[in-house]
PDB file of C-alpha atoms and ligand atoms in Angstrom:
ATOM      1  CA  UNK A  26      22.312  43.841 -75.959  1.00  0.00           C
ATOM      2  CA  UNK A  27      24.922  43.472 -73.186  1.00  0.00           C
ATOM      3  CA  UNK A  28      27.789  41.104 -73.845  1.00  0.00           C
ATOM      4  CA  UNK A  29      28.296  38.449 -71.206  1.00  0.00           C
ATOM      5  CA  UNK A  30      31.749  38.163 -69.614  1.00  0.00           C
ATOM      6  CA  UNK A  31      34.175  35.612 -71.077  1.00  0.00           C
ATOM      7  CA  UNK A  32      34.078  33.549 -67.915  1.00  0.00           C
ATOM      8  CA  UNK A  33      30.311  33.234 -68.217  1.00  0.00           C
ATOM      9  CA  UNK A  34      30.632  32.197 -71.858  1.00  0.00           C
ATOM     10  CA  UNK A  35      33.055  29.429 -70.886  1.00  0.00           C
ATOM     11  CA  UNK A  36      30.723  28.244 -68.130  1.00  0.00           C
ATOM     12  CA  UNK A  37      27.777  28.302 -70.503  1.00  0.00           C
ATOM     13  CA  UNK A  38      29.639  25.935 -72.831  1.00  0.00           C
ATOM     14  CA  UNK A  39      30.323  23.726 -69.825  1.00  0.00           C
ATOM     15  CA  UNK A  40      26.604  23.735 -69.058  1.00  0.00           C
ATOM     16  CA  UNK A  41      25.836  22.576 -72.605  1.00  0.00           C
ATOM     17  CA  UNK A  42      28.496  19.878 -72.329  1.00  0.00           C
ATOM     18  CA  UNK A  43      27.391  18.620 -68.924  1.00  0.00           C
ATOM     19  CA  UNK A  44      23.598  18.738 -69.305  1.00  0.00           C
ATOM     20  CA  UNK A  45      22.425  15.150 -69.100  1.00  0.00           C
ATOM     21  CA  UNK A  46      19.263  13.163 -69.516  1.00  0.00           C
ATOM     22  CA  UNK A  47      18.694  11.749 -66.022  1.00  0.00           C
ATOM     23  CA  UNK A  48      16.932   8.441 -65.294  1.00  0.00           C
ATOM     24  CA  UNK A  49      18.174   7.767 -61.761  1.00  0.00           C
ATOM     25  CA  UNK A  50      16.792  10.065 -59.075  1.00  0.00           C
ATOM     26  CA  UNK A  51      16.908  10.452 -55.317  1.00  0.00           C
ATOM     27  CA  UNK A  52      13.340  10.502 -54.003  1.00  0.00           C
ATOM     28  CA  UNK A  53      13.771  13.804 -52.069  1.00  0.00           C
ATOM     29  CA  UNK A  54      11.251  16.493 -53.031  1.00  0.00           C
ATOM     30  CA  UNK A  55      12.130  19.457 -55.226  1.00  0.00           C
ATOM     31  CA  UNK A  56      11.125  22.754 -53.523  1.00  0.00           C
ATOM     32  CA  UNK A  57       8.165  24.481 -55.165  1.00  0.00           C
ATOM     33  CA  UNK A  58      10.022  27.791 -55.656  1.00  0.00           C
ATOM     34  CA  UNK A  59      12.814  25.958 -57.479  1.00  0.00           C
ATOM     35  CA  UNK A  60      10.278  24.315 -59.757  1.00  0.00           C
ATOM     36  CA  UNK A  61       8.737  27.701 -60.413  1.00  0.00           C
ATOM     37  CA  UNK A  62      12.179  29.025 -61.425  1.00  0.00           C
ATOM     38  CA  UNK A  63      12.489  26.178 -63.932  1.00  0.00           C
ATOM     39  CA  UNK A  64       9.063  26.959 -65.372  1.00  0.00           C
ATOM     40  CA  UNK A  65       9.914  30.686 -65.556  1.00  0.00           C
ATOM     41  CA  UNK A  66      13.028  29.790 -67.566  1.00  0.00           C
ATOM     42  CA  UNK A  67      10.894  27.671 -69.887  1.00  0.00           C
ATOM     43  CA  UNK A  68       8.447  30.537 -70.221  1.00  0.00           C
ATOM     44  CA  UNK A  69      11.262  32.777 -71.573  1.00  0.00           C
ATOM     45  CA  UNK A  70      11.770  30.572 -74.615  1.00  0.00           C
ATOM     46  CA  UNK A  71      11.472  31.898 -78.141  1.00  0.00           C
ATOM     47  CA  UNK A  72       8.136  31.170 -79.816  1.00  0.00           C
ATOM     48  CA  UNK A  73       6.726  31.567 -83.300  1.00  0.00           C
ATOM     49  CA  UNK A  74       4.922  34.920 -83.545  1.00  0.00           C
ATOM     50  CA  UNK A  75       5.287  35.256 -79.736  1.00  0.00           C
ATOM     51  CA  UNK A  76       2.565  32.643 -79.487  1.00  0.00           C
ATOM     52  CA  UNK A  77       3.982  31.146 -76.245  1.00  0.00           C
ATOM     53  CA  UNK A  78       2.183  27.879 -76.992  1.00  0.00           C
ATOM     54  CA  UNK A  79       3.788  25.782 -74.214  1.00  0.00           C
ATOM     55  CA  UNK A  80       1.435  24.451 -71.566  1.00  0.00           C
ATOM     56  CA  UNK A  81       2.634  22.630 -68.456  1.00  0.00           C
ATOM     57  CA  UNK A  82       0.807  19.879 -66.620  1.00  0.00           C
ATOM     58  CA  UNK A  83       2.014  18.869 -63.167  1.00  0.00           C
ATOM     59  CA  UNK A  84       1.138  15.201 -62.886  1.00  0.00           C
ATOM     60  CA  UNK A  85       0.794  14.567 -59.138  1.00  0.00           C
ATOM     61  CA  UNK A  86      -2.172  12.226 -59.071  1.00  0.00           C
ATOM     62  CA  UNK A  87      -0.896   8.703 -58.201  1.00  0.00           C
ATOM     63  CA  UNK A  88      -3.410   6.999 -60.525  1.00  0.00           C
ATOM     64  CA  UNK A  89      -2.319   9.152 -63.479  1.00  0.00           C
ATOM     65  CA  UNK A  90       1.348   8.531 -62.723  1.00  0.00           C
ATOM     66  CA  UNK A  91       0.619   4.813 -62.528  1.00  0.00           C
ATOM     67  CA  UNK A  92      -1.041   4.970 -65.943  1.00  0.00           C
ATOM     68  CA  UNK A  93       2.123   6.553 -67.374  1.00  0.00           C
ATOM     69  CA  UNK A  94       4.356   3.949 -65.727  1.00  0.00           C
ATOM     70  CA  UNK A  95       2.203   1.118 -67.108  1.00  0.00           C
ATOM     71  CA  UNK A  96       2.213   2.650 -70.598  1.00  0.00           C
ATOM     72  CA  UNK A  97       5.990   3.060 -70.452  1.00  0.00           C
ATOM     73  CA  UNK A  98       6.396  -0.607 -69.527  1.00  0.00           C
ATOM     74  CA  UNK A  99       4.117  -1.666 -72.382  1.00  0.00           C
ATOM     75  CA  UNK A 100       5.828   0.576 -74.939  1.00  0.00           C
ATOM     76  CA  UNK A 101       9.311  -0.349 -73.749  1.00  0.00           C
ATOM     77  CA  UNK A 102       8.618  -4.084 -74.064  1.00  0.00           C
ATOM     78  CA  UNK A 103       7.219  -3.495 -77.551  1.00  0.00           C
ATOM     79  CA  UNK A 104      10.246  -1.378 -78.513  1.00  0.00           C
ATOM     80  CA  UNK A 105      12.738  -4.021 -77.412  1.00  0.00           C
ATOM     81  CA  UNK A 106      11.086  -6.532 -79.771  1.00  0.00           C
ATOM     82  CA  UNK A 107      12.245  -4.678 -82.898  1.00  0.00           C
ATOM     83  CA  UNK A 108      15.955  -5.384 -82.268  1.00  0.00           C
ATOM     84  CA  UNK A 109      17.735  -8.631 -82.859  1.00  0.00           C
ATOM     85  CA  UNK A 110      19.637 -10.595 -80.255  1.00  0.00           C
ATOM     86  CA  UNK A 111      22.680  -8.586 -79.074  1.00  0.00           C
ATOM     87  CA  UNK A 112      21.079  -5.181 -79.614  1.00  0.00           C
ATOM     88  CA  UNK A 113      17.840  -6.411 -77.960  1.00  0.00           C
ATOM     89  CA  UNK A 114      19.825  -7.617 -74.941  1.00  0.00           C
ATOM     90  CA  UNK A 115      21.592  -4.262 -74.735  1.00  0.00           C
ATOM     91  CA  UNK A 116      18.276  -2.402 -75.120  1.00  0.00           C
ATOM     92  CA  UNK A 117      16.714  -4.373 -72.296  1.00  0.00           C
ATOM     93  CA  UNK A 118      19.687  -3.597 -70.043  1.00  0.00           C
ATOM     94  CA  UNK A 119      19.154   0.163 -70.420  1.00  0.00           C
ATOM     95  CA  UNK A 120      17.271   2.194 -67.860  1.00  0.00           C
ATOM     96  CA  UNK A 121      15.217   4.483 -70.056  1.00  0.00           C
ATOM     97  CA  UNK A 122      13.025   6.300 -67.537  1.00  0.00           C
ATOM     98  CA  UNK A 123      13.004   7.315 -63.881  1.00  0.00           C
ATOM     99  CA  UNK A 124       9.222   7.458 -63.633  1.00  0.00           C
ATOM    100  CA  UNK A 125       8.933   5.513 -60.372  1.00  0.00           C
ATOM    101  CA  UNK A 126      11.587   7.483 -58.491  1.00  0.00           C
ATOM    102  CA  UNK A 127      11.288  11.044 -59.823  1.00  0.00           C
ATOM    103  CA  UNK A 128       9.450  13.305 -57.358  1.00  0.00           C
ATOM    104  CA  UNK A 129       8.104  15.511 -60.160  1.00  0.00           C
ATOM    105  CA  UNK A 130       6.329  14.456 -63.345  1.00  0.00           C
ATOM    106  CA  UNK A 131       5.812  17.299 -65.797  1.00  0.00           C
ATOM    107  CA  UNK A 132       3.951  16.924 -69.065  1.00  0.00           C
ATOM    108  CA  UNK A 133       4.759  19.659 -71.574  1.00  0.00           C
ATOM    109  CA  UNK A 134       2.029  20.256 -74.133  1.00  0.00           C
ATOM    110  CA  UNK A 135       1.495  22.594 -77.058  1.00  0.00           C
ATOM    111  CA  UNK A 136      -1.625  24.708 -77.489  1.00  0.00           C
ATOM    112  CA  UNK A 137      -2.404  24.152 -81.157  1.00  0.00           C
ATOM    113  CA  UNK A 138      -4.750  27.128 -81.337  1.00  0.00           C
ATOM    114  CA  UNK A 139      -3.109  29.767 -79.121  1.00  0.00           C
ATOM    115  CA  UNK A 140      -4.785  33.122 -78.540  1.00  0.00           C
ATOM    116  CA  UNK A 141      -1.340  34.811 -78.620  1.00  0.00           C
ATOM    117  CA  UNK A 142       0.785  35.423 -81.705  1.00  0.00           C
ATOM    118  CA  UNK A 143      -1.993  36.165 -84.235  1.00  0.00           C
ATOM    119  CA  UNK A 144      -0.876  33.246 -86.408  1.00  0.00           C
ATOM    120  CA  UNK A 145       2.433  34.866 -87.385  1.00  0.00           C
ATOM    121  CA  UNK A 146       4.856  32.333 -88.880  1.00  0.00           C
ATOM    122  CA  UNK A 147       2.688  29.283 -88.457  1.00  0.00           C
ATOM    123  CA  UNK A 148       0.579  29.793 -91.561  1.00  0.00           C
ATOM    124  CA  UNK A 149       3.522  28.463 -93.542  1.00  0.00           C
ATOM    125  CA  UNK A 150       4.947  26.114 -90.882  1.00  0.00           C
ATOM    126  CA  UNK A 151       2.317  25.057 -88.348  1.00  0.00           C
ATOM    127  CA  UNK A 152       4.797  22.696 -86.717  1.00  0.00           C
ATOM    128  CA  UNK A 153       6.652  25.737 -85.356  1.00  0.00           C
ATOM    129  CA  UNK A 154       4.174  25.835 -82.468  1.00  0.00           C
ATOM    130  CA  UNK A 155       5.506  22.485 -81.337  1.00  0.00           C
ATOM    131  CA  UNK A 156       9.061  23.604 -82.052  1.00  0.00           C
ATOM    132  CA  UNK A 157       8.476  26.532 -79.690  1.00  0.00           C
ATOM    133  CA  UNK A 158       7.367  24.198 -76.900  1.00  0.00           C
ATOM    134  CA  UNK A 159      10.543  22.162 -77.418  1.00  0.00           C
ATOM    135  CA  UNK A 160      12.580  25.373 -77.023  1.00  0.00           C
ATOM    136  CA  UNK A 161      10.830  25.848 -73.670  1.00  0.00           C
ATOM    137  CA  UNK A 162      11.846  22.342 -72.612  1.00  0.00           C
ATOM    138  CA  UNK A 163      15.462  23.053 -73.497  1.00  0.00           C
ATOM    139  CA  UNK A 164      15.428  26.233 -71.383  1.00  0.00           C
ATOM    140  CA  UNK A 165      14.033  24.259 -68.456  1.00  0.00           C
ATOM    141  CA  UNK A 166      16.528  21.427 -68.960  1.00  0.00           C
ATOM    142  CA  UNK A 167      19.587  23.687 -68.980  1.00  0.00           C
ATOM    143  CA  UNK A 168      18.393  25.778 -66.041  1.00  0.00           C
ATOM    144  CA  UNK A 169      17.740  22.610 -64.078  1.00  0.00           C
ATOM    145  CA  UNK A 170      21.265  21.332 -64.760  1.00  0.00           C
ATOM    146  CA  UNK A 171      22.740  24.654 -63.648  1.00  0.00           C
ATOM    147  CA  UNK A 172      20.864  24.273 -60.354  1.00  0.00           C
ATOM    148  CA  UNK A 173      21.848  20.640 -59.862  1.00  0.00           C
ATOM    149  CA  UNK A 174      18.377  19.330 -60.727  1.00  0.00           C
ATOM    150  CA  UNK A 175      18.043  16.390 -63.110  1.00  0.00           C
ATOM    151  CA  UNK A 176      15.591  16.136 -66.005  1.00  0.00           C
ATOM    152  CA  UNK A 177      14.765  13.039 -68.028  1.00  0.00           C
ATOM    153  CA  UNK A 178      12.627  13.127 -71.167  1.00  0.00           C
ATOM    154  CA  UNK A 179      10.454  10.025 -71.552  1.00  0.00           C
ATOM    155  CA  UNK A 180       9.330   9.407 -75.121  1.00  0.00           C
ATOM    156  CA  UNK A 181       8.714   5.667 -74.870  1.00  0.00           C
ATOM    157  CA  UNK A 182       4.979   6.267 -74.494  1.00  0.00           C
ATOM    158  CA  UNK A 183       2.134   6.474 -76.971  1.00  0.00           C
ATOM    159  CA  UNK A 184       0.432   9.782 -76.141  1.00  0.00           C
ATOM    160  CA  UNK A 185      -2.897   8.650 -77.591  1.00  0.00           C
ATOM    161  CA  UNK A 186      -3.075   5.877 -74.998  1.00  0.00           C
ATOM    162  CA  UNK A 187      -2.652   8.422 -72.178  1.00  0.00           C
ATOM    163  CA  UNK A 188      -4.864  11.279 -73.369  1.00  0.00           C
ATOM    164  CA  UNK A 189      -7.915  10.015 -71.533  1.00  0.00           C
ATOM    165  CA  UNK A 190      -6.036   9.467 -68.265  1.00  0.00           C
ATOM    166  CA  UNK A 191      -4.564  12.976 -68.496  1.00  0.00           C
ATOM    167  CA  UNK A 192      -7.902  14.599 -69.386  1.00  0.00           C
ATOM    168  CA  UNK A 193      -6.190  17.250 -71.549  1.00  0.00           C
ATOM    169  CA  UNK A 194      -8.036  20.099 -73.291  1.00  0.00           C
ATOM    170  CA  UNK A 195      -8.849  19.079 -76.883  1.00  0.00           C
ATOM    171  CA  UNK A 196      -6.491  21.643 -78.460  1.00  0.00           C
ATOM    172  CA  UNK A 197      -3.450  20.581 -76.428  1.00  0.00           C
ATOM    173  CA  UNK A 198      -0.912  18.355 -78.180  1.00  0.00           C
ATOM    174  CA  UNK A 199       1.523  16.128 -76.317  1.00  0.00           C
ATOM    175  CA  UNK A 200       5.154  17.293 -76.598  1.00  0.00           C
ATOM    176  CA  UNK A 201       7.270  15.785 -73.840  1.00  0.00           C
ATOM    177  CA  UNK A 202       6.890  13.927 -70.574  1.00  0.00           C
ATOM    178  CA  UNK A 203       9.601  14.966 -68.132  1.00  0.00           C
ATOM    179  CA  UNK A 204      10.837  13.361 -64.929  1.00  0.00           C
ATOM    180  CA  UNK A 205      12.401  15.949 -62.624  1.00  0.00           C
ATOM    181  CA  UNK A 206      14.333  15.455 -59.394  1.00  0.00           C
ATOM    182  CA  UNK A 207      17.743  15.266 -57.759  1.00  0.00           C
ATOM    183  CA  UNK A 208      20.106  13.100 -59.816  1.00  0.00           C
ATOM    184  CA  UNK A 209      21.814  10.075 -58.292  1.00  0.00           C
ATOM    185  CA  UNK A 210      24.705  10.469 -60.727  1.00  0.00           C
ATOM    186  CA  UNK A 211      26.041  13.241 -62.981  1.00  0.00           C
ATOM    187  CA  UNK A 212      28.100  11.579 -65.705  1.00  0.00           C
ATOM    188  CA  UNK A 213      30.238  13.700 -68.026  1.00  0.00           C
ATOM    189  CA  UNK A 214      29.035  11.876 -71.138  1.00  0.00           C
ATOM    190  CA  UNK A 215      25.592  10.540 -72.129  1.00  0.00           C
ATOM    191  CA  UNK A 216      24.534   7.412 -70.296  1.00  0.00           C
ATOM    192  CA  UNK A 217      23.718   5.784 -73.667  1.00  0.00           C
ATOM    193  CA  UNK A 218      27.335   6.372 -74.698  1.00  0.00           C
ATOM    194  CA  UNK A 219      28.613   4.787 -71.475  1.00  0.00           C
ATOM    195  CA  UNK A 220      26.347   1.783 -72.130  1.00  0.00           C
ATOM    196  CA  UNK A 221      27.740   1.384 -75.674  1.00  0.00           C
ATOM    197  CA  UNK A 222      24.418   2.161 -77.395  1.00  0.00           C
ATOM    198  CA  UNK A 223      25.861   4.867 -79.626  1.00  0.00           C
ATOM    199  CA  UNK A 224      28.408   7.678 -79.542  1.00  0.00           C
ATOM    200  CA  UNK A 225      28.531  11.419 -80.133  1.00  0.00           C
ATOM    201  CA  UNK A 226      29.453  12.167 -83.752  1.00  0.00           C
ATOM    202  CA  UNK A 227      32.075  14.668 -84.816  1.00  0.00           C
ATOM    203  CA  UNK A 228      30.427  17.963 -85.772  1.00  0.00           C
ATOM    204  CA  UNK A 229      31.779  17.643 -89.328  1.00  0.00           C
ATOM    205  CA  UNK A 230      29.390  14.732 -89.955  1.00  0.00           C
ATOM    206  CA  UNK A 231      26.470  17.134 -89.402  1.00  0.00           C
ATOM    207  CA  UNK A 232      27.657  19.939 -91.656  1.00  0.00           C
ATOM    208  CA  UNK A 233      26.960  20.477 -95.307  1.00  0.00           C
ATOM    209  CA  UNK A 234      28.196  23.274 -97.519  1.00  0.00           C
ATOM    210  CA  UNK A 235      26.210  24.459-100.492  1.00  0.00           C
TER     211      UNK A 235
HETATM  212  C1  LIG B   7      12.979  14.295 -77.699  1.00  0.00           C
HETATM  213  C2  LIG B   7      13.785  13.411 -76.778  1.00  0.00           C
HETATM  214  C3  LIG B   7      13.228  12.227 -76.299  1.00  0.00           C
HETATM  215  C4  LIG B   7      13.966  11.396 -75.448  1.00  0.00           C
HETATM  216  N1  LIG B   7      13.396  10.253 -74.946  1.00  0.00           N
HETATM  217  C5  LIG B   7      14.091   9.470 -74.084  1.00  0.00           C
HETATM  218  C6  LIG B   7      13.522   8.305 -73.492  1.00  0.00           C
HETATM  219  O1  LIG B   7      12.371   7.956 -73.707  1.00  0.00           O
HETATM  220  N2  LIG B   7      14.273   7.590 -72.641  1.00  0.00           N
HETATM  221  C7  LIG B   7      15.566   7.934 -72.356  1.00  0.00           C
HETATM  222  O2  LIG B   7      16.210   7.238 -71.569  1.00  0.00           O
HETATM  223  N3  LIG B   7      16.124   9.041 -72.886  1.00  0.00           N
HETATM  224  C8  LIG B   7      15.410   9.812 -73.724  1.00  0.00           C
HETATM  225  N4  LIG B   7      15.979  10.947 -74.235  1.00  0.00           N
HETATM  226  C9  LIG B   7      17.329  11.317 -73.824  1.00  0.00           C
HETATM  227  C10 LIG B   7      18.372  10.929 -74.857  1.00  0.00           C
HETATM  228  O3  LIG B   7      18.613   9.549 -74.805  1.00  0.00           O
HETATM  229  C11 LIG B   7      19.645  11.709 -74.518  1.00  0.00           C
HETATM  230  O4  LIG B   7      19.372  13.072 -74.677  1.00  0.00           O
HETATM  231  C12 LIG B   7      20.825  11.322 -75.394  1.00  0.00           C
HETATM  232  O5  LIG B   7      21.178   9.989 -75.179  1.00  0.00           O
HETATM  233  C13 LIG B   7      22.035  12.208 -75.105  1.00  0.00           C
HETATM  234  O6  LIG B   7      22.324  12.167 -73.732  1.00  0.00           O
HETATM  235  P1  LIG B   7      22.368  13.466 -72.832  1.00  0.00           P
HETATM  236  O7  LIG B   7      20.999  14.129 -72.929  1.00  0.00           O
HETATM  237  O8  LIG B   7      22.656  12.992 -71.447  1.00  0.00           O
HETATM  238  O9  LIG B   7      23.437  14.356 -73.397  1.00  0.00           O
HETATM  239  C14 LIG B   7      15.263  11.770 -75.077  1.00  0.00           C
HETATM  240  C15 LIG B   7      15.808  12.971 -75.564  1.00  0.00           C
HETATM  241  C16 LIG B   7      15.086  13.783 -76.400  1.00  0.00           C
HETATM  242  C17 LIG B   7      15.691  15.073 -76.887  1.00  0.00           C
END
């Protein structure tokens, strides 16, 4: 396997550091060929048994988008109710989705019974199909950031409430709903950190030796 030049390695680390979840978008369209490049990057992700279980749904239909926006508003109101006073106030001040502004809505699903991969790996850990689809999202997310495109993952939705509106094949599971577009801002640290919601931990807190 060819080694990548040192300069590239440094820039790759910068890409990891500067990738952001984006909730504020300019309304300008994203060219189709650029979107295809993002999907090609996603399609190069690792997958259990080479099952390639990711499935992408472009949500362009205004009525379907409206259903997602309404479900987000419902779920977000419900979520804010679990916090007490100061934290609830802070929660309500956060912008947690760019659904109305983002020119592209992309639903990433997982095929739970893929015809590729011959079941390798998932007999013991069936959840690895979903894990593979998440790897695809990460590829897309990083490629988008490298190209100046913003991606925001919206999880404040109950997928079961949207299945009918999306009319998904029965074997497709919901993985992630992504807003994609040109970012209005490109902060160097997570927006939730800027807002005082939480902070990035030192790596040592996430390491265990056995
Ligand atoms: C699985 C997943 C779901 C997420 N869901 C939401 C969401 O619903 N709303 C939101 O504003 N951010 C969401 N995020 C983004 C996180 O808040 C964000 O990744 C984190 O605060 C770190 O910021 P950064 O991605 O800009 O580094 C999600 C991220 C992941 C990985």
